[in-house]
mmCIF file of C-alpha atoms in Angstrom:
data_model
loop_
_atom_site.group_PDB
_atom_site.id
_atom_site.type_symbol
_atom_site.label_atom_id
_atom_site.label_comp_id
_atom_site.label_asym_id
_atom_site.label_seq_id
_atom_site.Cartn_x
_atom_site.Cartn_y
_atom_site.Cartn_z
ATOM 1 C CA UNK A 1 -11.830 -18.261 30.848
ATOM 2 C CA UNK A 2 -12.776 -19.069 27.261
ATOM 3 C CA UNK A 3 -14.641 -15.776 27.034
ATOM 4 C CA UNK A 4 -11.552 -13.918 28.245
ATOM 5 C CA UNK A 5 -9.341 -15.645 25.689
ATOM 6 C CA UNK A 6 -11.882 -14.866 22.962
ATOM 7 C CA UNK A 7 -11.999 -11.204 23.977
ATOM 8 C CA UNK A 8 -8.205 -10.963 23.961
ATOM 9 C CA UNK A 9 -8.076 -12.562 20.527
ATOM 10 C CA UNK A 10 -10.624 -10.055 19.218
ATOM 11 C CA UNK A 11 -8.600 -7.167 20.627
ATOM 12 C CA UNK A 12 -5.420 -8.464 18.990
ATOM 13 C CA UNK A 13 -7.147 -8.983 15.659
ATOM 14 C CA UNK A 14 -8.592 -5.488 15.817
ATOM 15 C CA UNK A 15 -5.170 -4.018 16.590
ATOM 16 C CA UNK A 16 -3.668 -5.838 13.618
ATOM 17 C CA UNK A 17 -6.473 -4.642 11.364
ATOM 18 C CA UNK A 18 -5.989 -1.062 12.481
ATOM 19 C CA UNK A 19 -2.229 -1.229 11.905
ATOM 20 C CA UNK A 20 -2.574 -0.963 8.132
ATOM 21 C CA UNK A 21 -3.669 1.828 5.819
ATOM 22 C CA UNK A 22 -3.309 3.067 2.261
ATOM 23 C CA UNK A 23 -1.468 6.262 1.250
ATOM 24 C CA UNK A 24 -2.596 8.150 -1.844
ATOM 25 C CA UNK A 25 -1.784 11.362 -3.695
ATOM 26 C CA UNK A 26 -4.147 14.142 -2.599
ATOM 27 C CA UNK A 27 -4.517 15.415 -6.182
ATOM 28 C CA UNK A 28 -4.814 12.419 -8.505
ATOM 29 C CA UNK A 29 -5.929 9.958 -5.779
ATOM 30 C CA UNK A 30 -3.392 7.376 -6.971
ATOM 31 C CA UNK A 31 -1.523 5.122 -4.485
ATOM 32 C CA UNK A 32 1.891 6.345 -3.374
ATOM 33 C CA UNK A 33 4.568 3.636 -3.214
ATOM 34 C CA UNK A 34 7.805 4.195 -1.335
ATOM 35 C CA UNK A 35 6.542 6.569 1.371
ATOM 36 C CA UNK A 36 8.851 6.383 4.395
ATOM 37 C CA UNK A 37 7.179 5.519 7.718
ATOM 38 C CA UNK A 38 9.117 6.566 10.841
ATOM 39 C CA UNK A 39 8.250 5.914 14.476
ATOM 40 C CA UNK A 40 8.111 8.681 17.074
ATOM 41 C CA UNK A 41 11.849 8.225 17.727
ATOM 42 C CA UNK A 42 12.699 8.952 14.091
ATOM 43 C CA UNK A 43 13.616 5.357 13.225
ATOM 44 C CA UNK A 44 12.412 3.991 9.900
ATOM 45 C CA UNK A 45 9.838 1.227 10.304
ATOM 46 C CA UNK A 46 8.904 0.493 6.715
ATOM 47 C CA UNK A 47 7.989 1.945 3.326
ATOM 48 C CA UNK A 48 4.597 1.817 1.641
ATOM 49 C CA UNK A 49 4.446 -0.965 -0.934
ATOM 50 C CA UNK A 50 3.736 -0.704 -4.664
ATOM 51 C CA UNK A 51 0.019 -0.276 -3.902
ATOM 52 C CA UNK A 52 0.589 2.459 -1.319
ATOM 53 C CA UNK A 53 -0.180 0.073 1.560
ATOM 54 C CA UNK A 54 1.450 0.277 4.990
ATOM 55 C CA UNK A 55 1.145 -2.793 7.185
ATOM 56 C CA UNK A 56 2.217 -4.050 10.587
ATOM 57 C CA UNK A 57 2.985 -0.702 12.217
ATOM 58 C CA UNK A 58 1.740 0.616 15.524
ATOM 59 C CA UNK A 59 1.824 3.785 17.581
ATOM 60 C CA UNK A 60 2.380 7.289 16.311
ATOM 61 C CA UNK A 61 4.172 7.374 12.981
ATOM 62 C CA UNK A 62 5.450 10.073 10.622
ATOM 63 C CA UNK A 63 5.084 9.778 6.845
ATOM 64 C CA UNK A 64 7.760 11.425 4.705
ATOM 65 C CA UNK A 65 8.302 11.598 0.939
ATOM 66 C CA UNK A 66 9.899 14.286 -1.183
ATOM 67 C CA UNK A 67 7.347 16.372 -3.064
ATOM 68 C CA UNK A 68 4.701 15.896 -0.352
ATOM 69 C CA UNK A 69 3.964 17.460 3.009
ATOM 70 C CA UNK A 70 4.836 15.481 6.131
ATOM 71 C CA UNK A 71 1.902 13.745 7.837
ATOM 72 C CA UNK A 72 1.513 12.185 11.268
ATOM 73 C CA UNK A 73 -0.960 9.469 12.236
ATOM 74 C CA UNK A 74 -1.687 7.163 15.164
ATOM 75 C CA UNK A 75 -1.582 3.745 13.506
ATOM 76 C CA UNK A 76 -3.290 2.108 16.475
ATOM 77 C CA UNK A 77 -6.491 4.014 15.757
ATOM 78 C CA UNK A 78 -6.370 4.443 12.013
ATOM 79 C CA UNK A 79 -7.409 1.971 9.307
ATOM 80 C CA UNK A 80 -8.360 4.042 6.318
ATOM 81 C CA UNK A 81 -6.959 5.836 3.276
ATOM 82 C CA UNK A 82 -4.610 8.711 4.006
ATOM 83 C CA UNK A 83 -3.909 11.331 1.354
ATOM 84 C CA UNK A 84 -0.646 13.268 1.321
ATOM 85 C CA UNK A 85 -0.749 16.869 0.138
ATOM 86 C CA UNK A 86 1.514 17.730 -2.767
ATOM 87 C CA UNK A 87 4.286 20.166 -1.902
ATOM 88 C CA UNK A 88 5.605 21.811 -5.034
ATOM 89 C CA UNK A 89 9.381 21.638 -4.974
ATOM 90 C CA UNK A 90 11.652 23.893 -6.975
ATOM 91 C CA UNK A 91 13.475 21.648 -9.421
ATOM 92 C CA UNK A 92 17.220 22.290 -9.890
ATOM 93 C CA UNK A 93 18.069 25.187 -12.182
ATOM 94 C CA UNK A 94 19.978 23.387 -14.937
ATOM 95 C CA UNK A 95 22.280 25.531 -17.069
ATOM 96 C CA UNK A 96 24.710 23.177 -18.754
ATOM 97 C CA UNK A 97 26.835 24.185 -21.738
ATOM 98 C CA UNK A 98 30.123 23.029 -23.199
ATOM 99 C CA UNK A 99 32.301 24.448 -20.419
ATOM 100 C CA UNK A 100 34.931 22.210 -18.813
ATOM 101 C CA UNK A 101 33.094 21.603 -15.518
ATOM 102 C CA UNK A 102 29.560 20.985 -14.270
ATOM 103 C CA UNK A 103 28.891 22.285 -10.762
ATOM 104 C CA UNK A 104 26.124 20.627 -8.718
ATOM 105 C CA UNK A 105 25.183 22.476 -5.524
ATOM 106 C CA UNK A 106 22.982 20.984 -2.841
ATOM 107 C CA UNK A 107 22.220 20.402 0.822
ATOM 108 C CA UNK A 108 22.845 17.385 3.012
ATOM 109 C CA UNK A 109 21.363 16.009 6.205
ATOM 110 C CA UNK A 110 22.664 12.907 8.011
ATOM 111 C CA UNK A 111 20.997 11.310 11.039
ATOM 112 C CA UNK A 112 22.614 8.327 12.763
ATOM 113 C CA UNK A 113 20.914 6.218 15.426
ATOM 114 C CA UNK A 114 22.034 3.755 18.069
ATOM 115 C CA UNK A 115 18.892 1.818 18.837
ATOM 116 C CA UNK A 116 16.321 4.658 19.020
ATOM 117 C CA UNK A 117 18.758 7.390 20.078
ATOM 118 C CA UNK A 118 20.334 9.940 17.746
ATOM 119 C CA UNK A 119 24.104 9.773 18.228
ATOM 120 C CA UNK A 120 25.188 11.994 15.338
ATOM 121 C CA UNK A 121 23.402 14.709 13.369
ATOM 122 C CA UNK A 122 24.784 16.879 10.598
ATOM 123 C CA UNK A 123 23.441 19.275 8.007
ATOM 124 C CA UNK A 124 25.242 21.406 5.492
ATOM 125 C CA UNK A 125 25.888 22.747 2.012
ATOM 126 C CA UNK A 126 27.956 20.833 -0.519
ATOM 127 C CA UNK A 127 29.222 21.378 -4.071
ATOM 128 C CA UNK A 128 30.313 18.769 -6.607
ATOM 129 C CA UNK A 129 32.583 19.601 -9.532
ATOM 130 C CA UNK A 130 32.472 17.173 -12.460
ATOM 131 C CA UNK A 131 34.970 17.358 -15.278
ATOM 132 C CA UNK A 132 32.963 17.036 -18.472
ATOM 133 C CA UNK A 133 35.758 15.282 -20.356
ATOM 134 C CA UNK A 134 36.641 12.436 -17.986
ATOM 135 C CA UNK A 135 33.608 12.516 -15.620
ATOM 136 C CA UNK A 136 35.867 12.839 -12.568
ATOM 137 C CA UNK A 137 33.958 14.286 -9.589
ATOM 138 C CA UNK A 138 35.416 16.341 -6.731
ATOM 139 C CA UNK A 139 33.423 17.148 -3.576
ATOM 140 C CA UNK A 140 33.649 20.353 -1.543
ATOM 141 C CA UNK A 141 31.845 20.714 1.803
ATOM 142 C CA UNK A 142 31.436 24.467 2.208
ATOM 143 C CA UNK A 143 29.170 24.650 5.259
ATOM 144 C CA UNK A 144 28.249 22.184 7.983
ATOM 145 C CA UNK A 145 26.785 21.986 11.481
ATOM 146 C CA UNK A 146 27.586 18.679 13.160
ATOM 147 C CA UNK A 147 26.437 17.371 16.534
ATOM 148 C CA UNK A 148 28.099 14.319 18.048
ATOM 149 C CA UNK A 149 28.298 12.510 21.382
ATOM 150 C CA UNK A 150 30.618 14.145 23.941
ATOM 151 C CA UNK A 151 32.451 10.849 24.193
ATOM 152 C CA UNK A 152 31.501 8.301 21.572
ATOM 153 C CA UNK A 153 30.704 5.094 23.436
ATOM 154 C CA UNK A 154 31.775 2.742 20.709
ATOM 155 C CA UNK A 155 34.367 3.657 18.116
ATOM 156 C CA UNK A 156 33.737 0.366 16.341
ATOM 157 C CA UNK A 157 30.295 1.650 15.352
ATOM 158 C CA UNK A 158 31.822 4.681 13.647
ATOM 159 C CA UNK A 159 33.736 2.447 11.288
ATOM 160 C CA UNK A 160 30.502 1.323 9.704
ATOM 161 C CA UNK A 161 28.604 4.588 9.497
ATOM 162 C CA UNK A 162 28.386 5.590 5.828
ATOM 163 C CA UNK A 163 30.297 8.664 4.785
ATOM 164 C CA UNK A 164 28.528 11.888 3.883
ATOM 165 C CA UNK A 165 27.064 12.091 0.375
ATOM 166 C CA UNK A 166 29.718 11.903 -2.334
ATOM 167 C CA UNK A 167 28.617 11.387 -5.937
ATOM 168 C CA UNK A 168 31.995 10.018 -7.009
ATOM 169 C CA UNK A 169 31.422 6.886 -4.902
ATOM 170 C CA UNK A 170 28.372 5.763 -6.863
ATOM 171 C CA UNK A 171 28.930 3.082 -9.445
ATOM 172 C CA UNK A 172 26.741 2.496 -12.457
ATOM 173 C CA UNK A 173 23.797 0.143 -12.160
ATOM 174 C CA UNK A 174 22.002 -0.909 -15.323
ATOM 175 C CA UNK A 175 18.433 -2.145 -15.593
ATOM 176 C CA UNK A 176 18.817 -5.458 -17.420
ATOM 177 C CA UNK A 177 15.193 -6.203 -18.167
ATOM 178 C CA UNK A 178 11.793 -5.593 -16.657
ATOM 179 C CA UNK A 179 10.796 -8.371 -14.273
ATOM 180 C CA UNK A 180 7.233 -7.302 -13.560
ATOM 181 C CA UNK A 181 4.902 -4.401 -12.813
ATOM 182 C CA UNK A 182 3.361 -4.031 -9.367
ATOM 183 C CA UNK A 183 0.838 -1.221 -9.223
ATOM 184 C CA UNK A 184 2.729 1.946 -10.200
ATOM 185 C CA UNK A 185 6.079 0.240 -9.637
ATOM 186 C CA UNK A 186 8.236 -1.389 -12.321
ATOM 187 C CA UNK A 187 10.684 -3.997 -11.032
ATOM 188 C CA UNK A 188 13.936 -4.687 -12.891
ATOM 189 C CA UNK A 189 16.624 -7.311 -12.934
ATOM 190 C CA UNK A 190 19.908 -5.413 -12.744
ATOM 191 C CA UNK A 191 23.561 -5.812 -13.582
ATOM 192 C CA UNK A 192 26.297 -4.532 -11.302
ATOM 193 C CA UNK A 193 29.938 -5.229 -12.078
ATOM 194 C CA UNK A 194 28.884 -7.962 -14.487
ATOM 195 C CA UNK A 195 26.643 -9.780 -11.994
ATOM 196 C CA UNK A 196 22.885 -10.100 -12.556
ATOM 197 C CA UNK A 197 20.591 -9.459 -9.597
ATOM 198 C CA UNK A 198 16.896 -10.321 -9.548
ATOM 199 C CA UNK A 199 14.526 -7.527 -8.448
ATOM 200 C CA UNK A 200 17.459 -5.257 -7.670
ATOM 201 C CA UNK A 201 15.830 -2.013 -8.784
ATOM 202 C CA UNK A 202 12.348 -0.467 -8.736
ATOM 203 C CA UNK A 203 11.126 2.654 -10.542
ATOM 204 C CA UNK A 204 7.979 4.737 -10.705
ATOM 205 C CA UNK A 205 6.958 8.228 -11.847
ATOM 206 C CA UNK A 206 5.220 11.018 -9.932
ATOM 207 C CA UNK A 207 4.752 14.766 -10.385
ATOM 208 C CA UNK A 208 6.888 14.825 -13.535
ATOM 209 C CA UNK A 209 9.793 13.093 -11.789
ATOM 210 C CA UNK A 210 11.140 9.555 -11.850
ATOM 211 C CA UNK A 211 12.201 7.682 -8.753
ATOM 212 C CA UNK A 212 14.690 4.823 -8.674
ATOM 213 C CA UNK A 213 14.972 2.664 -5.534
ATOM 214 C CA UNK A 214 17.923 0.277 -5.313
ATOM 215 C CA UNK A 215 18.244 -2.556 -2.791
ATOM 216 C CA UNK A 216 21.984 -2.505 -2.163
ATOM 217 C CA UNK A 217 21.901 -5.598 0.057
ATOM 218 C CA UNK A 218 20.986 -7.662 -3.004
ATOM 219 C CA UNK A 219 24.001 -6.277 -4.857
ATOM 220 C CA UNK A 220 26.481 -6.710 -2.029
ATOM 221 C CA UNK A 221 28.661 -9.792 -1.824
ATOM 222 C CA UNK A 222 29.487 -8.938 1.777
ATOM 223 C CA UNK A 223 26.535 -8.709 4.171
ATOM 224 C CA UNK A 224 28.218 -9.935 7.377
ATOM 225 C CA UNK A 225 31.660 -10.027 8.984
ATOM 226 C CA UNK A 226 32.874 -12.048 11.958
ATOM 227 C CA UNK A 227 36.398 -11.666 13.293
ATOM 228 C CA UNK A 228 37.930 -12.259 16.762
ATOM 229 C CA UNK A 229 34.474 -12.282 18.351
ATOM 230 C CA UNK A 230 33.430 -9.062 16.687
ATOM 231 C CA UNK A 231 30.532 -9.292 14.241
ATOM 232 C CA UNK A 232 28.821 -6.901 11.875
ATOM 233 C CA UNK A 233 25.723 -7.562 9.795
ATOM 234 C CA UNK A 234 23.964 -5.452 7.154
ATOM 235 C CA UNK A 235 20.194 -5.741 7.503
ATOM 236 C CA UNK A 236 19.040 -3.016 5.117
ATOM 237 C CA UNK A 237 20.780 -0.734 2.640
ATOM 238 C CA UNK A 238 18.594 1.301 0.291
ATOM 239 C CA UNK A 239 19.583 3.919 -2.286
ATOM 240 C CA UNK A 240 16.722 6.193 -3.330
ATOM 241 C CA UNK A 241 17.298 8.521 -6.315
ATOM 242 C CA UNK A 242 14.815 11.040 -7.743
ATOM 243 C CA UNK A 243 15.390 12.537 -11.199
ATOM 244 C CA UNK A 244 13.781 15.424 -13.054
ATOM 245 C CA UNK A 245 12.158 13.400 -15.852
ATOM 246 C CA UNK A 246 13.453 10.022 -16.979
ATOM 247 C CA UNK A 247 17.047 10.969 -17.807
ATOM 248 C CA UNK A 248 19.305 9.274 -15.259
ATOM 249 C CA UNK A 249 22.226 11.653 -15.025
ATOM 250 C CA UNK A 250 23.764 13.960 -12.437
ATOM 251 C CA UNK A 251 22.404 17.021 -14.265
ATOM 252 C CA UNK A 252 18.835 15.773 -13.749
ATOM 253 C CA UNK A 253 19.264 14.581 -10.136
ATOM 254 C CA UNK A 254 16.732 16.133 -7.739
ATOM 255 C CA UNK A 255 17.429 14.267 -4.501
ATOM 256 C CA UNK A 256 19.027 11.192 -2.996
ATOM 257 C CA UNK A 257 18.276 9.303 0.218
ATOM 258 C CA UNK A 258 20.339 6.492 1.689
ATOM 259 C CA UNK A 259 18.867 4.362 4.451
ATOM 260 C CA UNK A 260 20.453 1.471 6.267
ATOM 261 C CA UNK A 261 20.315 -0.793 9.288
ATOM 262 C CA UNK A 262 23.299 -2.545 10.876
ATOM 263 C CA UNK A 263 23.729 -4.899 13.816
ATOM 264 C CA UNK A 264 27.079 -4.869 15.652
ATOM 265 C CA UNK A 265 28.424 -7.101 18.414
ATOM 266 C CA UNK A 266 31.710 -6.260 20.118
ATOM 267 C CA UNK A 267 32.122 -9.862 21.249
ATOM 268 C CA UNK A 268 30.243 -13.131 21.223
ATOM 269 C CA UNK A 269 28.900 -12.414 24.703
ATOM 270 C CA UNK A 270 27.946 -8.761 24.184
ATOM 271 C CA UNK A 271 24.433 -7.623 23.402
ATOM 272 C CA UNK A 272 23.709 -6.642 19.791
ATOM 273 C CA UNK A 273 23.865 -2.934 18.985
ATOM 274 C CA UNK A 274 21.233 -1.799 16.493
ATOM 275 C CA UNK A 275 22.486 0.990 14.263
ATOM 276 C CA UNK A 276 20.575 2.825 11.552
ATOM 277 C CA UNK A 277 20.949 5.956 9.467
ATOM 278 C CA UNK A 278 19.037 8.240 7.125
ATOM 279 C CA UNK A 279 21.239 10.352 4.831
ATOM 280 C CA UNK A 280 19.544 12.919 2.575
ATOM 281 C CA UNK A 281 20.835 15.088 -0.256
ATOM 282 C CA UNK A 282 18.859 17.633 -2.275
ATOM 283 C CA UNK A 283 20.055 19.519 -5.352
ATOM 284 C CA UNK A 284 19.629 23.301 -5.413
ATOM 285 C CA UNK A 285 21.407 24.206 -8.659
ATOM 286 C CA UNK A 286 23.267 22.611 -11.550
ATOM 287 C CA UNK A 287 25.274 24.741 -13.982
ATOM 288 C CA UNK A 288 28.375 24.852 -16.191
ATOM 289 C CA UNK A 289 31.505 26.717 -15.114
ATOM 290 C CA UNK A 290 34.979 27.156 -16.549
ATOM 291 C CA UNK A 291 38.046 25.226 -15.476
ATOM 292 C CA UNK A 292 39.494 28.354 -13.890
ATOM 293 C CA UNK A 293 36.361 28.929 -11.792
ATOM 294 C CA UNK A 294 36.257 25.304 -10.666
ATOM 295 C CA UNK A 295 39.924 25.190 -9.706
ATOM 296 C CA UNK A 296 39.639 28.451 -7.774
ATOM 297 C CA UNK A 297 36.567 27.332 -5.834
ATOM 298 C CA UNK A 298 37.934 23.854 -5.072
ATOM 299 C CA UNK A 299 41.028 25.388 -3.479
ATOM 300 C CA UNK A 300 38.857 26.988 -0.792
ATOM 301 C CA UNK A 301 38.720 24.396 2.023
ATOM 302 C CA UNK A 302 37.001 26.600 4.614
ATOM 303 C CA UNK A 303 33.844 25.194 6.228
ATOM 304 C CA UNK A 304 31.478 27.555 8.005
ATOM 305 C CA UNK A 305 28.798 26.780 10.584
ATOM 306 C CA UNK A 306 26.826 29.933 9.817
ATOM 307 C CA UNK A 307 24.371 29.285 6.983
ATOM 308 C CA UNK A 308 20.690 28.809 6.125
ATOM 309 C CA UNK A 309 19.440 25.433 4.897
ATOM 310 C CA UNK A 310 17.431 25.710 1.629
ATOM 311 C CA UNK A 311 14.056 23.964 1.901
ATOM 312 C CA UNK A 312 14.571 21.168 -0.634
ATOM 313 C CA UNK A 313 14.877 18.044 1.518
ATOM 314 C CA UNK A 314 12.022 15.705 2.487
ATOM 315 C CA UNK A 315 10.521 16.357 5.909
ATOM 316 C CA UNK A 316 12.855 15.296 8.715
ATOM 317 C CA UNK A 317 11.660 12.307 10.753
ATOM 318 C CA UNK A 318 13.010 13.826 13.959
ATOM 319 C CA UNK A 319 12.736 17.003 15.973
ATOM 320 C CA UNK A 320 16.199 18.460 15.565
ATOM 321 C CA UNK A 321 16.301 20.453 18.805
ATOM 322 C CA UNK A 322 15.294 17.423 20.876
ATOM 323 C CA UNK A 323 17.620 15.080 19.021
ATOM 324 C CA UNK A 324 20.744 17.206 19.501
ATOM 325 C CA UNK A 325 19.990 18.290 23.074
ATOM 326 C CA UNK A 326 22.356 15.647 24.491
ATOM 327 C CA UNK A 327 24.992 16.120 21.783
ATOM 328 C CA UNK A 328 27.695 18.745 21.334
ATOM 329 C CA UNK A 329 28.377 20.863 18.260
ATOM 330 C CA UNK A 330 31.731 20.139 16.667
ATOM 331 C CA UNK A 331 33.717 20.554 13.480
ATOM 332 C CA UNK A 332 32.755 18.524 10.433
ATOM 333 C CA UNK A 333 34.270 15.051 10.408
ATOM 334 C CA UNK A 334 33.466 11.584 9.080
#
């Protein structure tokens, strides 16, 4: 009996040891922090830490990070260093002058999960028009394919899905002072709406770009709601911005990823519903246009389903055809 227990303990220890590995850049051999690790259902498990380490994962996982090729590995049988191949991305073509408007064109992809099942998938093309004088931003969805459940099982869930990317919703977040450096990652204390938050923002540089990761849960005053038996809790809420260089402005934005996890209960007796989402946005072009051009384009409210997605987003954690096989295509809605 003791021998059996000892053998089982050894097996468990071995499994734990194999469930960790280090991710590095294939070219400079430096650790890669912030690599997304998805399970085979497309749900985010974790991100590599400031030293490129991934721990406590098991089974087949997919590694995804903008600027690098997607990689797949069986974490149960892998305990080594994994290098990701650099994938040269075309940075946004910035042509900004003194015209009245700046137009930012890009692509979006939203994936929403209930437990491990995709319940909504959308992809499309979007333009943002920013008035140079007052910084007001207007969004225009010009193309979108959306797949939803034939009959959404829980309309309460929909209330807490984040809306599709909209730059005008982002509020400023200032790095107050540097807290510490962890590997390639610099950690900052931040200020949002006059309130200081410890370790609220992390930054690091790679391939000539700068990445800013913001933990929105730390900045939120409201992380749970309970009313008439209904409850809603925010477990994770991450904003991930990548800029061309170290200038943090819309004209230098390369991509944005929002990830979150929510837990919903319809009543005190109901089982918890795990909800999560991965929303991606990649910039294709940024240029100046006149007020007349902007006004004319913004008047066009037509949304087409016939379009080609430019290849600027990080590798998708799911197989689209499989994910949408039980869903129906519908008009764009939020």
